[in-house]
mmCIF file with all atom_site columns, C-alpha atoms in Angstrom:
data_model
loop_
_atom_site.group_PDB
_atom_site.id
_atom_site.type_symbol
_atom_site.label_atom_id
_atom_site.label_alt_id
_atom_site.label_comp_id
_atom_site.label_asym_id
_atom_site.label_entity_id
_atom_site.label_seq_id
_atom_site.pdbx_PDB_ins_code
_atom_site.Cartn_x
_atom_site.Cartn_y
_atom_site.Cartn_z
_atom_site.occupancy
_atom_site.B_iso_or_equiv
_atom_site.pdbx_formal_charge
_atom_site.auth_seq_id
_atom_site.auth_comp_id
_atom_site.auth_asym_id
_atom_site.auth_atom_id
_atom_site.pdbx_PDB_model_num
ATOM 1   C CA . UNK A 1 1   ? 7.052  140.340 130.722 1.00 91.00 ? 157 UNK A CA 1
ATOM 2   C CA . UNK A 1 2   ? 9.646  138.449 129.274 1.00 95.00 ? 158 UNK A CA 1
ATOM 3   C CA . UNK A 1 3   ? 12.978 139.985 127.735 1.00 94.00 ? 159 UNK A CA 1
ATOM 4   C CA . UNK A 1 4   ? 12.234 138.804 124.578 1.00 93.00 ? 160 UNK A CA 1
ATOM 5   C CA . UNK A 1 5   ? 8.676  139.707 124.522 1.00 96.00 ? 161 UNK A CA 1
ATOM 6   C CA . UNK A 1 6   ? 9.565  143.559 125.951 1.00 96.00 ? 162 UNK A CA 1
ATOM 7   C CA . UNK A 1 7   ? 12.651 143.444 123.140 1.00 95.00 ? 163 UNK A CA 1
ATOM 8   C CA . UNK A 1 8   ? 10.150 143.336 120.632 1.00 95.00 ? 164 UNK A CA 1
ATOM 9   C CA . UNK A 1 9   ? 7.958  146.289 122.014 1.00 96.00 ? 165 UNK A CA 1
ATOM 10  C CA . UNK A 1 10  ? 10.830 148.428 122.750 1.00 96.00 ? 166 UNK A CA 1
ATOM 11  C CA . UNK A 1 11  ? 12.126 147.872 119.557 1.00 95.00 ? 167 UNK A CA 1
ATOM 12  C CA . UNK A 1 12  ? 9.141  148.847 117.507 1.00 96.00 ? 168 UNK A CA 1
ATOM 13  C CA . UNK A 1 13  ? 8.451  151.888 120.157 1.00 96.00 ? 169 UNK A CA 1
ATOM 14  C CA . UNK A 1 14  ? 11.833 153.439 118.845 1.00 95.00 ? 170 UNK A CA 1
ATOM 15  C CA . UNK A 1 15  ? 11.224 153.118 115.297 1.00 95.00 ? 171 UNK A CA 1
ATOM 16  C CA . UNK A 1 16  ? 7.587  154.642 115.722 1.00 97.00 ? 172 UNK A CA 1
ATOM 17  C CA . UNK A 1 17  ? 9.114  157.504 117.786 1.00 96.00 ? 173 UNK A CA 1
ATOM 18  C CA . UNK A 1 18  ? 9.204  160.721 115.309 1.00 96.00 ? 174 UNK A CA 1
ATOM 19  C CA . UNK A 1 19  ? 12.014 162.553 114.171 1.00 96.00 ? 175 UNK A CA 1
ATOM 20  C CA . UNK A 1 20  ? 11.042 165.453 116.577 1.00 98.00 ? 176 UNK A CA 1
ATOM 21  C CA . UNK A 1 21  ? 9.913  163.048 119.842 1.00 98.00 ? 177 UNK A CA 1
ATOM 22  C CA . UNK A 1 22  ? 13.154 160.993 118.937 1.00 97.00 ? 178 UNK A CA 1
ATOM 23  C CA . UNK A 1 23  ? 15.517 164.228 119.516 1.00 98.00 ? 179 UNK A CA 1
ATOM 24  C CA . UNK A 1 24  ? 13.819 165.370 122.029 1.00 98.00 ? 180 UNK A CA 1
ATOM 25  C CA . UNK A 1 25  ? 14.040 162.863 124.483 1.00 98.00 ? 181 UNK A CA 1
ATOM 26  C CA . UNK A 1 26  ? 18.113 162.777 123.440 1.00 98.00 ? 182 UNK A CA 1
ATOM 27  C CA . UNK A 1 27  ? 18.094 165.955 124.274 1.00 98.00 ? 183 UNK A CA 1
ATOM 28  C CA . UNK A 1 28  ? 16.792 165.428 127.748 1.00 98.00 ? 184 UNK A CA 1
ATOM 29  C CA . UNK A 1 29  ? 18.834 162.408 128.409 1.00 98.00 ? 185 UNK A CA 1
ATOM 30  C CA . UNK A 1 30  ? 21.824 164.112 128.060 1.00 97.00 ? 186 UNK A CA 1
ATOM 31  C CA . UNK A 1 31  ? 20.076 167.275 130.188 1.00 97.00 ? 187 UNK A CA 1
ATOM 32  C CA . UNK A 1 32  ? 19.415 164.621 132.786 1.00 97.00 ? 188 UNK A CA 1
ATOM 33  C CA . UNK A 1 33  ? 22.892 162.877 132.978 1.00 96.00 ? 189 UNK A CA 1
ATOM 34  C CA . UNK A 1 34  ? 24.974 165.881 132.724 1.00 93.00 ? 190 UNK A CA 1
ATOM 35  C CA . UNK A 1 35  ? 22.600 166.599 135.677 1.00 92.00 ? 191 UNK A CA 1
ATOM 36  C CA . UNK A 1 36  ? 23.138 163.991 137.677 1.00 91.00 ? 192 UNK A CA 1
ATOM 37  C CA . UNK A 1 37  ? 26.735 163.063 137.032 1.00 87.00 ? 193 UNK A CA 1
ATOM 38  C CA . UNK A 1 38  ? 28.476 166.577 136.521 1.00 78.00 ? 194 UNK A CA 1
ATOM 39  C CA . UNK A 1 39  ? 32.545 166.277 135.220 1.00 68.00 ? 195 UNK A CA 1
ATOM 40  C CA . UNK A 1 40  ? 34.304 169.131 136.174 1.00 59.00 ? 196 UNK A CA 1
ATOM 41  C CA . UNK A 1 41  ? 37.932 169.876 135.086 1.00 54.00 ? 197 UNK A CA 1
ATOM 42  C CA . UNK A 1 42  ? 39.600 169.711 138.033 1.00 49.00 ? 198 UNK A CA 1
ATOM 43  C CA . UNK A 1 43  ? 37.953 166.903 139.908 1.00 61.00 ? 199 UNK A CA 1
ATOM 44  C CA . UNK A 1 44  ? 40.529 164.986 141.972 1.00 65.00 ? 200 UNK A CA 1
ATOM 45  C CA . UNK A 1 45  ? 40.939 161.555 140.321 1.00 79.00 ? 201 UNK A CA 1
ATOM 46  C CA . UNK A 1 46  ? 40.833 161.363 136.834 1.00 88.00 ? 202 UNK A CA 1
ATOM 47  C CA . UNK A 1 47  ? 37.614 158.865 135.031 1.00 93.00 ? 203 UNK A CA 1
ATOM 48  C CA . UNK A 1 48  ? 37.895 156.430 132.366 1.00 96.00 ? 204 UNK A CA 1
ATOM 49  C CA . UNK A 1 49  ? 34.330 156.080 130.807 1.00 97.00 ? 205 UNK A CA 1
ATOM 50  C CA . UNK A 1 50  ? 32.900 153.152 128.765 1.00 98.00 ? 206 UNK A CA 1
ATOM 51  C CA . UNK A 1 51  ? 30.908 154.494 125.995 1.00 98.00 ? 207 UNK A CA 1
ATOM 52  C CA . UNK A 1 52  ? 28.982 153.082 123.636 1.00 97.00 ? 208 UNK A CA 1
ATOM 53  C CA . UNK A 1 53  ? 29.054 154.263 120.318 1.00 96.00 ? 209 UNK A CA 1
ATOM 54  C CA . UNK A 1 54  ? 25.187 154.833 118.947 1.00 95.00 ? 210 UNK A CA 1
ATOM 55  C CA . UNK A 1 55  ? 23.332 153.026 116.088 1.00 91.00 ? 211 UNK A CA 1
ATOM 56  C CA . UNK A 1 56  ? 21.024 155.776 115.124 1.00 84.00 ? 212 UNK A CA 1
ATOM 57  C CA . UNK A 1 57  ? 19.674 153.469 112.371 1.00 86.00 ? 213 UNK A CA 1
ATOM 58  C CA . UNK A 1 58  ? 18.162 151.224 115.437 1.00 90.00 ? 214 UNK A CA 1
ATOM 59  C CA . UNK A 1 59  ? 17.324 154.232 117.163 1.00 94.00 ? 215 UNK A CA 1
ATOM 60  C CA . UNK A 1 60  ? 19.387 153.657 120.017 1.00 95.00 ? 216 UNK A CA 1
ATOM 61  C CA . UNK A 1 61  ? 19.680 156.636 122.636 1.00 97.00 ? 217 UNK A CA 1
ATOM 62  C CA . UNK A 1 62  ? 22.127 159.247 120.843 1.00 98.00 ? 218 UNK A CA 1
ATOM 63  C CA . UNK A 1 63  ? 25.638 159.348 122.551 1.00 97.00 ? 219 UNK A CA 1
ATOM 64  C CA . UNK A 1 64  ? 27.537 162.262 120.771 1.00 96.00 ? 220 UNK A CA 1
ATOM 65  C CA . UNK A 1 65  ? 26.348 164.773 122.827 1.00 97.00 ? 221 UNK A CA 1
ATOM 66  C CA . UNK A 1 66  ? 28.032 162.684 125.187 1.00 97.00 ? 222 UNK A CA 1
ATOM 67  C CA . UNK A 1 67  ? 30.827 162.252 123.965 1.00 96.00 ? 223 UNK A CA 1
ATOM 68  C CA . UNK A 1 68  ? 31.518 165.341 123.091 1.00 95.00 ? 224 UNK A CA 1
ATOM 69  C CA . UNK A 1 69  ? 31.259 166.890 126.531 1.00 93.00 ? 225 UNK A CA 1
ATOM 70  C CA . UNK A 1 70  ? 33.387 163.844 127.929 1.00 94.00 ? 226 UNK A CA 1
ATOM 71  C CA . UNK A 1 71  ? 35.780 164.694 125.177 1.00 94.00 ? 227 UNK A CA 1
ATOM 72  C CA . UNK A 1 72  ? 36.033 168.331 126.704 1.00 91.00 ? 228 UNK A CA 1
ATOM 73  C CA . UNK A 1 73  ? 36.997 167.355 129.982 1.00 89.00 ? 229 UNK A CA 1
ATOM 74  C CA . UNK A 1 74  ? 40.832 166.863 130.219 1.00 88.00 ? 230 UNK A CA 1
ATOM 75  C CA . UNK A 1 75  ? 40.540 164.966 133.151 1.00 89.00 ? 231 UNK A CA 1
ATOM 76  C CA . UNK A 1 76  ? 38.366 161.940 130.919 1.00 93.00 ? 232 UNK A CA 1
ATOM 77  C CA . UNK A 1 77  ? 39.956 158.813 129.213 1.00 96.00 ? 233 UNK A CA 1
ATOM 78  C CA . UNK A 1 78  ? 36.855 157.432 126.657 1.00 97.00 ? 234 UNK A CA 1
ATOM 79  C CA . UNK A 1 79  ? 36.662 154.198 126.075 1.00 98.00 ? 235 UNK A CA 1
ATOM 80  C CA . UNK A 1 80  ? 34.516 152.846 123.222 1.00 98.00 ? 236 UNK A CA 1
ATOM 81  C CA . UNK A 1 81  ? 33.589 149.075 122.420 1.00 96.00 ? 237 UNK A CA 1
ATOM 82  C CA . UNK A 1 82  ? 34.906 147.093 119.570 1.00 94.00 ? 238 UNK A CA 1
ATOM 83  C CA . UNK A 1 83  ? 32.377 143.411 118.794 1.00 92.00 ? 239 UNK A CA 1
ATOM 84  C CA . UNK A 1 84  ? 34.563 140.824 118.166 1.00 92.00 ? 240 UNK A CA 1
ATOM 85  C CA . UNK A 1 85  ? 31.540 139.223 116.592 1.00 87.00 ? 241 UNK A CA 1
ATOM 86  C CA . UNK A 1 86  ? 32.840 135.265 116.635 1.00 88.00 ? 242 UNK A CA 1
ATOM 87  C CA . UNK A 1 87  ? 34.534 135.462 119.621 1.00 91.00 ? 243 UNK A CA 1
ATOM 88  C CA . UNK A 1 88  ? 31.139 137.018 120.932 1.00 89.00 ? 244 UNK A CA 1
ATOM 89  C CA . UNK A 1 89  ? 33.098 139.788 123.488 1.00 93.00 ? 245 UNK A CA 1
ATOM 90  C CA . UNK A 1 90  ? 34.076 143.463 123.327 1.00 95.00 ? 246 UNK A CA 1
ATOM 91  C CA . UNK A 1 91  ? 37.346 144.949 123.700 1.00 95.00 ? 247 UNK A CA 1
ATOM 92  C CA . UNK A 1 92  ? 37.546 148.606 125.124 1.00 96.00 ? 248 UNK A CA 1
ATOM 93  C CA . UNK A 1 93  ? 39.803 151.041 122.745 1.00 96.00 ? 249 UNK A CA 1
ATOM 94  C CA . UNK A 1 94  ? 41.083 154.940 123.723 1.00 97.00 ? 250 UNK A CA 1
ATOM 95  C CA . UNK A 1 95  ? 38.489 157.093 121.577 1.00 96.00 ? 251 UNK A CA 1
ATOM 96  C CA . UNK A 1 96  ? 39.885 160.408 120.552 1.00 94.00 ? 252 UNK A CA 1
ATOM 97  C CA . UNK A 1 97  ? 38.053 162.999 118.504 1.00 92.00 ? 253 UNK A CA 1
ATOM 98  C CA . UNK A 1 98  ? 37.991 163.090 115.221 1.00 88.00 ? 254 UNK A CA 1
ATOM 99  C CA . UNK A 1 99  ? 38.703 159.112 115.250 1.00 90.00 ? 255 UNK A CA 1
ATOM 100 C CA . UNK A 1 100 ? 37.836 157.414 112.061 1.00 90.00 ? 256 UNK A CA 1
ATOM 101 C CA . UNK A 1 101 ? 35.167 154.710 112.803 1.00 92.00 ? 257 UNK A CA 1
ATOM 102 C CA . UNK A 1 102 ? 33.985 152.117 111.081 1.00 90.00 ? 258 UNK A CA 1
ATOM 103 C CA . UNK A 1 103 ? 30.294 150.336 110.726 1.00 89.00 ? 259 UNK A CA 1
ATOM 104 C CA . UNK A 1 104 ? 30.176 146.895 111.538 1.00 88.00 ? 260 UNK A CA 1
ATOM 105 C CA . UNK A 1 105 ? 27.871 144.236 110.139 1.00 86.00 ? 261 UNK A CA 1
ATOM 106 C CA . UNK A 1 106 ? 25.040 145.554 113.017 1.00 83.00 ? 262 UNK A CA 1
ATOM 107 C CA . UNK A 1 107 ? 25.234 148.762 111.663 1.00 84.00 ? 263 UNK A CA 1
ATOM 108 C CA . UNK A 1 108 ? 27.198 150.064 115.114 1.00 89.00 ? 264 UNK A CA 1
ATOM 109 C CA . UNK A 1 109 ? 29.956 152.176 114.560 1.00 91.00 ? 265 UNK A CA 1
ATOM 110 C CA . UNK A 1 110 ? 33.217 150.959 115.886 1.00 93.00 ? 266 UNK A CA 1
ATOM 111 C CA . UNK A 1 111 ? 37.082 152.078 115.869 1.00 92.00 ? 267 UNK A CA 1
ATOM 112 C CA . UNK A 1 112 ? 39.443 149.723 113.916 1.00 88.00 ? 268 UNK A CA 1
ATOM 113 C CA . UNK A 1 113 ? 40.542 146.760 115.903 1.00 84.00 ? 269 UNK A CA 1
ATOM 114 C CA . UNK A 1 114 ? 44.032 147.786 115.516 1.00 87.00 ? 270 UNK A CA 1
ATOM 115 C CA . UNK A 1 115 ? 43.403 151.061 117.744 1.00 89.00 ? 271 UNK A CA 1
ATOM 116 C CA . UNK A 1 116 ? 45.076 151.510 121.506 1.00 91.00 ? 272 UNK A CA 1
ATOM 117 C CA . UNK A 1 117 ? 42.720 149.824 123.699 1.00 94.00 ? 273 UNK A CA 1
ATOM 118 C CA . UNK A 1 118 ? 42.255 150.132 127.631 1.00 97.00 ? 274 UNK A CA 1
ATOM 119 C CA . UNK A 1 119 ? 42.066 147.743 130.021 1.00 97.00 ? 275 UNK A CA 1
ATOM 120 C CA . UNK A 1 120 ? 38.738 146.861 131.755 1.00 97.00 ? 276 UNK A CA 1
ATOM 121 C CA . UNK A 1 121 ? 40.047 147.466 135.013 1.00 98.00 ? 277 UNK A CA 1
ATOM 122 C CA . UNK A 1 122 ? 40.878 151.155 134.199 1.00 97.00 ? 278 UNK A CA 1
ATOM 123 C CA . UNK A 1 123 ? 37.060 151.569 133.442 1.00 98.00 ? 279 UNK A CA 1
ATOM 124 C CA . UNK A 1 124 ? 35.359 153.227 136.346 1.00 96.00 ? 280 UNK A CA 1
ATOM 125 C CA . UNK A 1 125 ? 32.318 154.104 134.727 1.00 97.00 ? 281 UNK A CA 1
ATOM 126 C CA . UNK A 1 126 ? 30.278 152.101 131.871 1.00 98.00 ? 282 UNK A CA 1
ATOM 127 C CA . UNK A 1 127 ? 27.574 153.584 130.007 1.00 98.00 ? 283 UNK A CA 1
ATOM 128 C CA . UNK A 1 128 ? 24.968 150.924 128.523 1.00 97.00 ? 284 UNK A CA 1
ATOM 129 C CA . UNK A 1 129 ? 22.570 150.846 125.777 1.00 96.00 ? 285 UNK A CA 1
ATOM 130 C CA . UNK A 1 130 ? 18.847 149.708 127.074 1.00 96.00 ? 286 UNK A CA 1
ATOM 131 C CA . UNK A 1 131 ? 16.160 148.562 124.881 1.00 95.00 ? 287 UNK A CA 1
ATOM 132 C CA . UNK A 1 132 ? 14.229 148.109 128.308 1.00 96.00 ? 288 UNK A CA 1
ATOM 133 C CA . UNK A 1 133 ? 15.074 147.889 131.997 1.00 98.00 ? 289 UNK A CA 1
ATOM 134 C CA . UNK A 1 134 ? 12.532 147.347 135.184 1.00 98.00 ? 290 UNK A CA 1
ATOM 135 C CA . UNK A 1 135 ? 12.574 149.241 138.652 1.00 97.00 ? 291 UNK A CA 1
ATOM 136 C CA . UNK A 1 136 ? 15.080 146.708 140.036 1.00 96.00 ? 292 UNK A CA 1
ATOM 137 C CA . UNK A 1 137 ? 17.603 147.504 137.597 1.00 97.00 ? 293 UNK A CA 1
ATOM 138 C CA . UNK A 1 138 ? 17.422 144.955 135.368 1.00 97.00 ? 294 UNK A CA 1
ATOM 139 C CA . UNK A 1 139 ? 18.453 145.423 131.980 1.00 95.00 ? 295 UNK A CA 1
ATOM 140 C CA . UNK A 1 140 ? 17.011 144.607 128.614 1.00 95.00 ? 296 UNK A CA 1
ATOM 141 C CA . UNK A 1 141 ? 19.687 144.664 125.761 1.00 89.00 ? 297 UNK A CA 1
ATOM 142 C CA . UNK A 1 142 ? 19.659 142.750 122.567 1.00 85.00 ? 298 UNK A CA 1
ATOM 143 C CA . UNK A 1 143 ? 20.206 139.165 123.782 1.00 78.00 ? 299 UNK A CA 1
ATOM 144 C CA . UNK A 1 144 ? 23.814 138.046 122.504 1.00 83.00 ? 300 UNK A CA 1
ATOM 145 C CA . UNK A 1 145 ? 25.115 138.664 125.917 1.00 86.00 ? 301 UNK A CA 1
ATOM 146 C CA . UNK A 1 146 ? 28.018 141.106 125.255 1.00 92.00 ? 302 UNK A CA 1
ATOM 147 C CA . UNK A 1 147 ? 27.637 143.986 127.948 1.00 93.00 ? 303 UNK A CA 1
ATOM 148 C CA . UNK A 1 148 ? 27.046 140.999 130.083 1.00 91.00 ? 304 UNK A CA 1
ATOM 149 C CA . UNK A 1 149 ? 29.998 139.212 129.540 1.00 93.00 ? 305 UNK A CA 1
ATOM 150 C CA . UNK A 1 150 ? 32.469 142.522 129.744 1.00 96.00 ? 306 UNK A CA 1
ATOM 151 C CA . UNK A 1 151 ? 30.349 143.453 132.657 1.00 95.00 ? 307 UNK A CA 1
ATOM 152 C CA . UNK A 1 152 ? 31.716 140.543 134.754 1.00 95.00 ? 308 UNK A CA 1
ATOM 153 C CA . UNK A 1 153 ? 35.387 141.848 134.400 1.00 96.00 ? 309 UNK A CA 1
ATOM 154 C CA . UNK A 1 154 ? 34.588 145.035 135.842 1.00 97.00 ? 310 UNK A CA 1
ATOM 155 C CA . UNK A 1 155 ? 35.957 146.319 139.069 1.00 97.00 ? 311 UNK A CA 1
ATOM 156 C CA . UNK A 1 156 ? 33.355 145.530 141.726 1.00 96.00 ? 312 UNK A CA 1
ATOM 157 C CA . UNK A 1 157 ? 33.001 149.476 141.851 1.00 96.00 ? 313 UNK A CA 1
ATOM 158 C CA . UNK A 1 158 ? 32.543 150.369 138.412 1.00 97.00 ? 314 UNK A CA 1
ATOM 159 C CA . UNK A 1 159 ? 29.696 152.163 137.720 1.00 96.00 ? 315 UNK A CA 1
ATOM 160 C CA . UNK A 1 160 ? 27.035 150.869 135.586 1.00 97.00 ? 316 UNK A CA 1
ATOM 161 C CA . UNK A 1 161 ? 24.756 153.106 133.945 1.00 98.00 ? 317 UNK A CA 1
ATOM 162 C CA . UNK A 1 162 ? 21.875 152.552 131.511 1.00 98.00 ? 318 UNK A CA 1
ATOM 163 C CA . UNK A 1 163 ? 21.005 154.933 129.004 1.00 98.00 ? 319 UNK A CA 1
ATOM 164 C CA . UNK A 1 164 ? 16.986 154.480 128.118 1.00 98.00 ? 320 UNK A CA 1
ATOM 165 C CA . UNK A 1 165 ? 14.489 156.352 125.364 1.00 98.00 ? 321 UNK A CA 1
ATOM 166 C CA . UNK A 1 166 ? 11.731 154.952 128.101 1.00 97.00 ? 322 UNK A CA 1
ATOM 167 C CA . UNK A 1 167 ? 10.918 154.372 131.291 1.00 98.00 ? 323 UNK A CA 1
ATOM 168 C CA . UNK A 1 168 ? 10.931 151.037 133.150 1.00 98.00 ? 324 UNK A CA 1
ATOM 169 C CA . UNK A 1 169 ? 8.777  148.411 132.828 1.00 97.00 ? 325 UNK A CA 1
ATOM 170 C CA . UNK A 1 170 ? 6.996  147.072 136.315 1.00 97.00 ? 326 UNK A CA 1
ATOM 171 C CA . UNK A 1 171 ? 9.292  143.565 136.406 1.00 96.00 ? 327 UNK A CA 1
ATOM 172 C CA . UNK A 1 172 ? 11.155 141.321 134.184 1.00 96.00 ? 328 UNK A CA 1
ATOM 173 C CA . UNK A 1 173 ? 10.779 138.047 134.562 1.00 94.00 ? 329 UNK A CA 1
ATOM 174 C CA . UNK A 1 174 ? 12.927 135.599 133.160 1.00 90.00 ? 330 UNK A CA 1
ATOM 175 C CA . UNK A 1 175 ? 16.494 137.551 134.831 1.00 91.00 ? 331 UNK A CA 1
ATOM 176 C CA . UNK A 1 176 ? 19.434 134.706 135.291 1.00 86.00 ? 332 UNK A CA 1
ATOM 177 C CA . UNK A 1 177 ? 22.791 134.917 137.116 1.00 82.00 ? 333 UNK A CA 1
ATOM 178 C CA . UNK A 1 178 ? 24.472 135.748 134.400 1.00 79.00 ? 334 UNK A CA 1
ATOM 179 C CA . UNK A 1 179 ? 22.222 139.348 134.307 1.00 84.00 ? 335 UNK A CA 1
ATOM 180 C CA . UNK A 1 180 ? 24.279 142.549 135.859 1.00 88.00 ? 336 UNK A CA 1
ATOM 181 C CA . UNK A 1 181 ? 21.735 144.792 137.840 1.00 94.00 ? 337 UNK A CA 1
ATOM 182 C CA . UNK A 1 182 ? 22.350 148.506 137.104 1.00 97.00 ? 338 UNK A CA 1
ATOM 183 C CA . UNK A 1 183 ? 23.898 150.999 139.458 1.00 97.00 ? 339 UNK A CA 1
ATOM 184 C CA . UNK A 1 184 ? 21.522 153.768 137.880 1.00 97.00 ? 340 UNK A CA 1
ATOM 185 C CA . UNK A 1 185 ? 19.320 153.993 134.498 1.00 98.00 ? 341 UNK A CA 1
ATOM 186 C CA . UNK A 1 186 ? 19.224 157.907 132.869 1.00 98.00 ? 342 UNK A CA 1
ATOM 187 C CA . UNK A 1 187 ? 15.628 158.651 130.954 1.00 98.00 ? 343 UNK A CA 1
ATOM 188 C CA . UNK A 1 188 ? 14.323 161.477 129.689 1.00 98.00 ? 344 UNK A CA 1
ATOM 189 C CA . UNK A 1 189 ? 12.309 162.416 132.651 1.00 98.00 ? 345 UNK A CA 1
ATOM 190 C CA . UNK A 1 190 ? 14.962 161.272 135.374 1.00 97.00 ? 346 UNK A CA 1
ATOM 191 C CA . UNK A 1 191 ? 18.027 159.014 136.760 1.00 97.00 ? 347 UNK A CA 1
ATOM 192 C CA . UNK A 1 192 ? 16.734 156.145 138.457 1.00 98.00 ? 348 UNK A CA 1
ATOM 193 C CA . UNK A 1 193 ? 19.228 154.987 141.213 1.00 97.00 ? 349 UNK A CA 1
ATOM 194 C CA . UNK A 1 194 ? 19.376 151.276 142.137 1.00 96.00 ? 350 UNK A CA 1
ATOM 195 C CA . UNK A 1 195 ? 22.692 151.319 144.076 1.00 84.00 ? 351 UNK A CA 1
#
């Protein structure tokens, strides 16, 4: 299928989920990644994490579990995105809890431009919102090319991981060379490892 035919699908899958199937499968995607990729205190180099922050409105996979727990580890910088809408690119700012946040025109919640920000290559790990992805790793989003864009000035090494309500589809077909492949994708019944 097509990334703008399985954009459609996914899209109207979320907002048919219920309330109870919708936290549910949060629940085990968070179950799942704090599985997979456990933070302890005293690990020996310190992360920075790329996070987004979640529009619940569209349904997206809830991150303030998430956050939360990365919040709790001293040895965790979070980063979260700012859209600079026109100039159609993110910039990465220092989250800290109880930061005030506004809601952009998207209805994504966002710090205020004006807020420390962090340089992309501090950011070892990069968690991204999937409306779809396949069993090669490639990643459905919402088609203006953002995590894209900010995913080409990662470190080489950063790791990028795709946070998904459902499971993958068989094949996309239309990928370009612009398209970053994921290092892993987290769903509610497991991490799927591409790396």
């Amino acid at each position: 299928m097509t990334k703008a035919v399985l954009r459609r699908l996914y899209q109207s899958r979320r907002q048919a989920l219920s309330e109870a199937e919708y936290a549910e499968r949060n629940e085990q995607i968070f179950n799942q990644f704090r599985s997979r990729f456990p933070v302890y205190e005293n690990i020996a180099k310190p992360l920075t994490i790329h996070c987004f922050l979640s529009s619940l409105a569209k349904r997206e996979v809830d991150t303030n579990p998430l956050i939360q727990y990365f919040l709790s580890q001293p040895s965790i910088t979070l980063a979260v995105p700012y859209t600079h809408i026109s100039e159609e690119r993110l910039s990465h700012h220092h989250y800290t809890e109880g930061m005030v946040l506004e809601t952009n025109r998207w209805g994504i919640p966002e710090p205020h431009a004006s807020t420390l920000t962090i340089d992309v290559a501090q950011i070892d790990w990069v968690l991204i919102p999937l409306l779809a992805f396949d069993k090669r790793g490639h990643r459905v989003g919402y088609g203006k090319g953002f995590y894209d864009r900010f995913l080409a000035e990662c470190r080489p090494d950063t790791l990028k991981i795709g946070l998904s309500l459902d499971e993958p589809v068989e094949r996309i077909d239309d990928i370009n060379a612009y398209d970053f492949s994921l290092n892993y994708a987290v769903t509610p019944s497991r991490v799927w490892d591409f790396s």
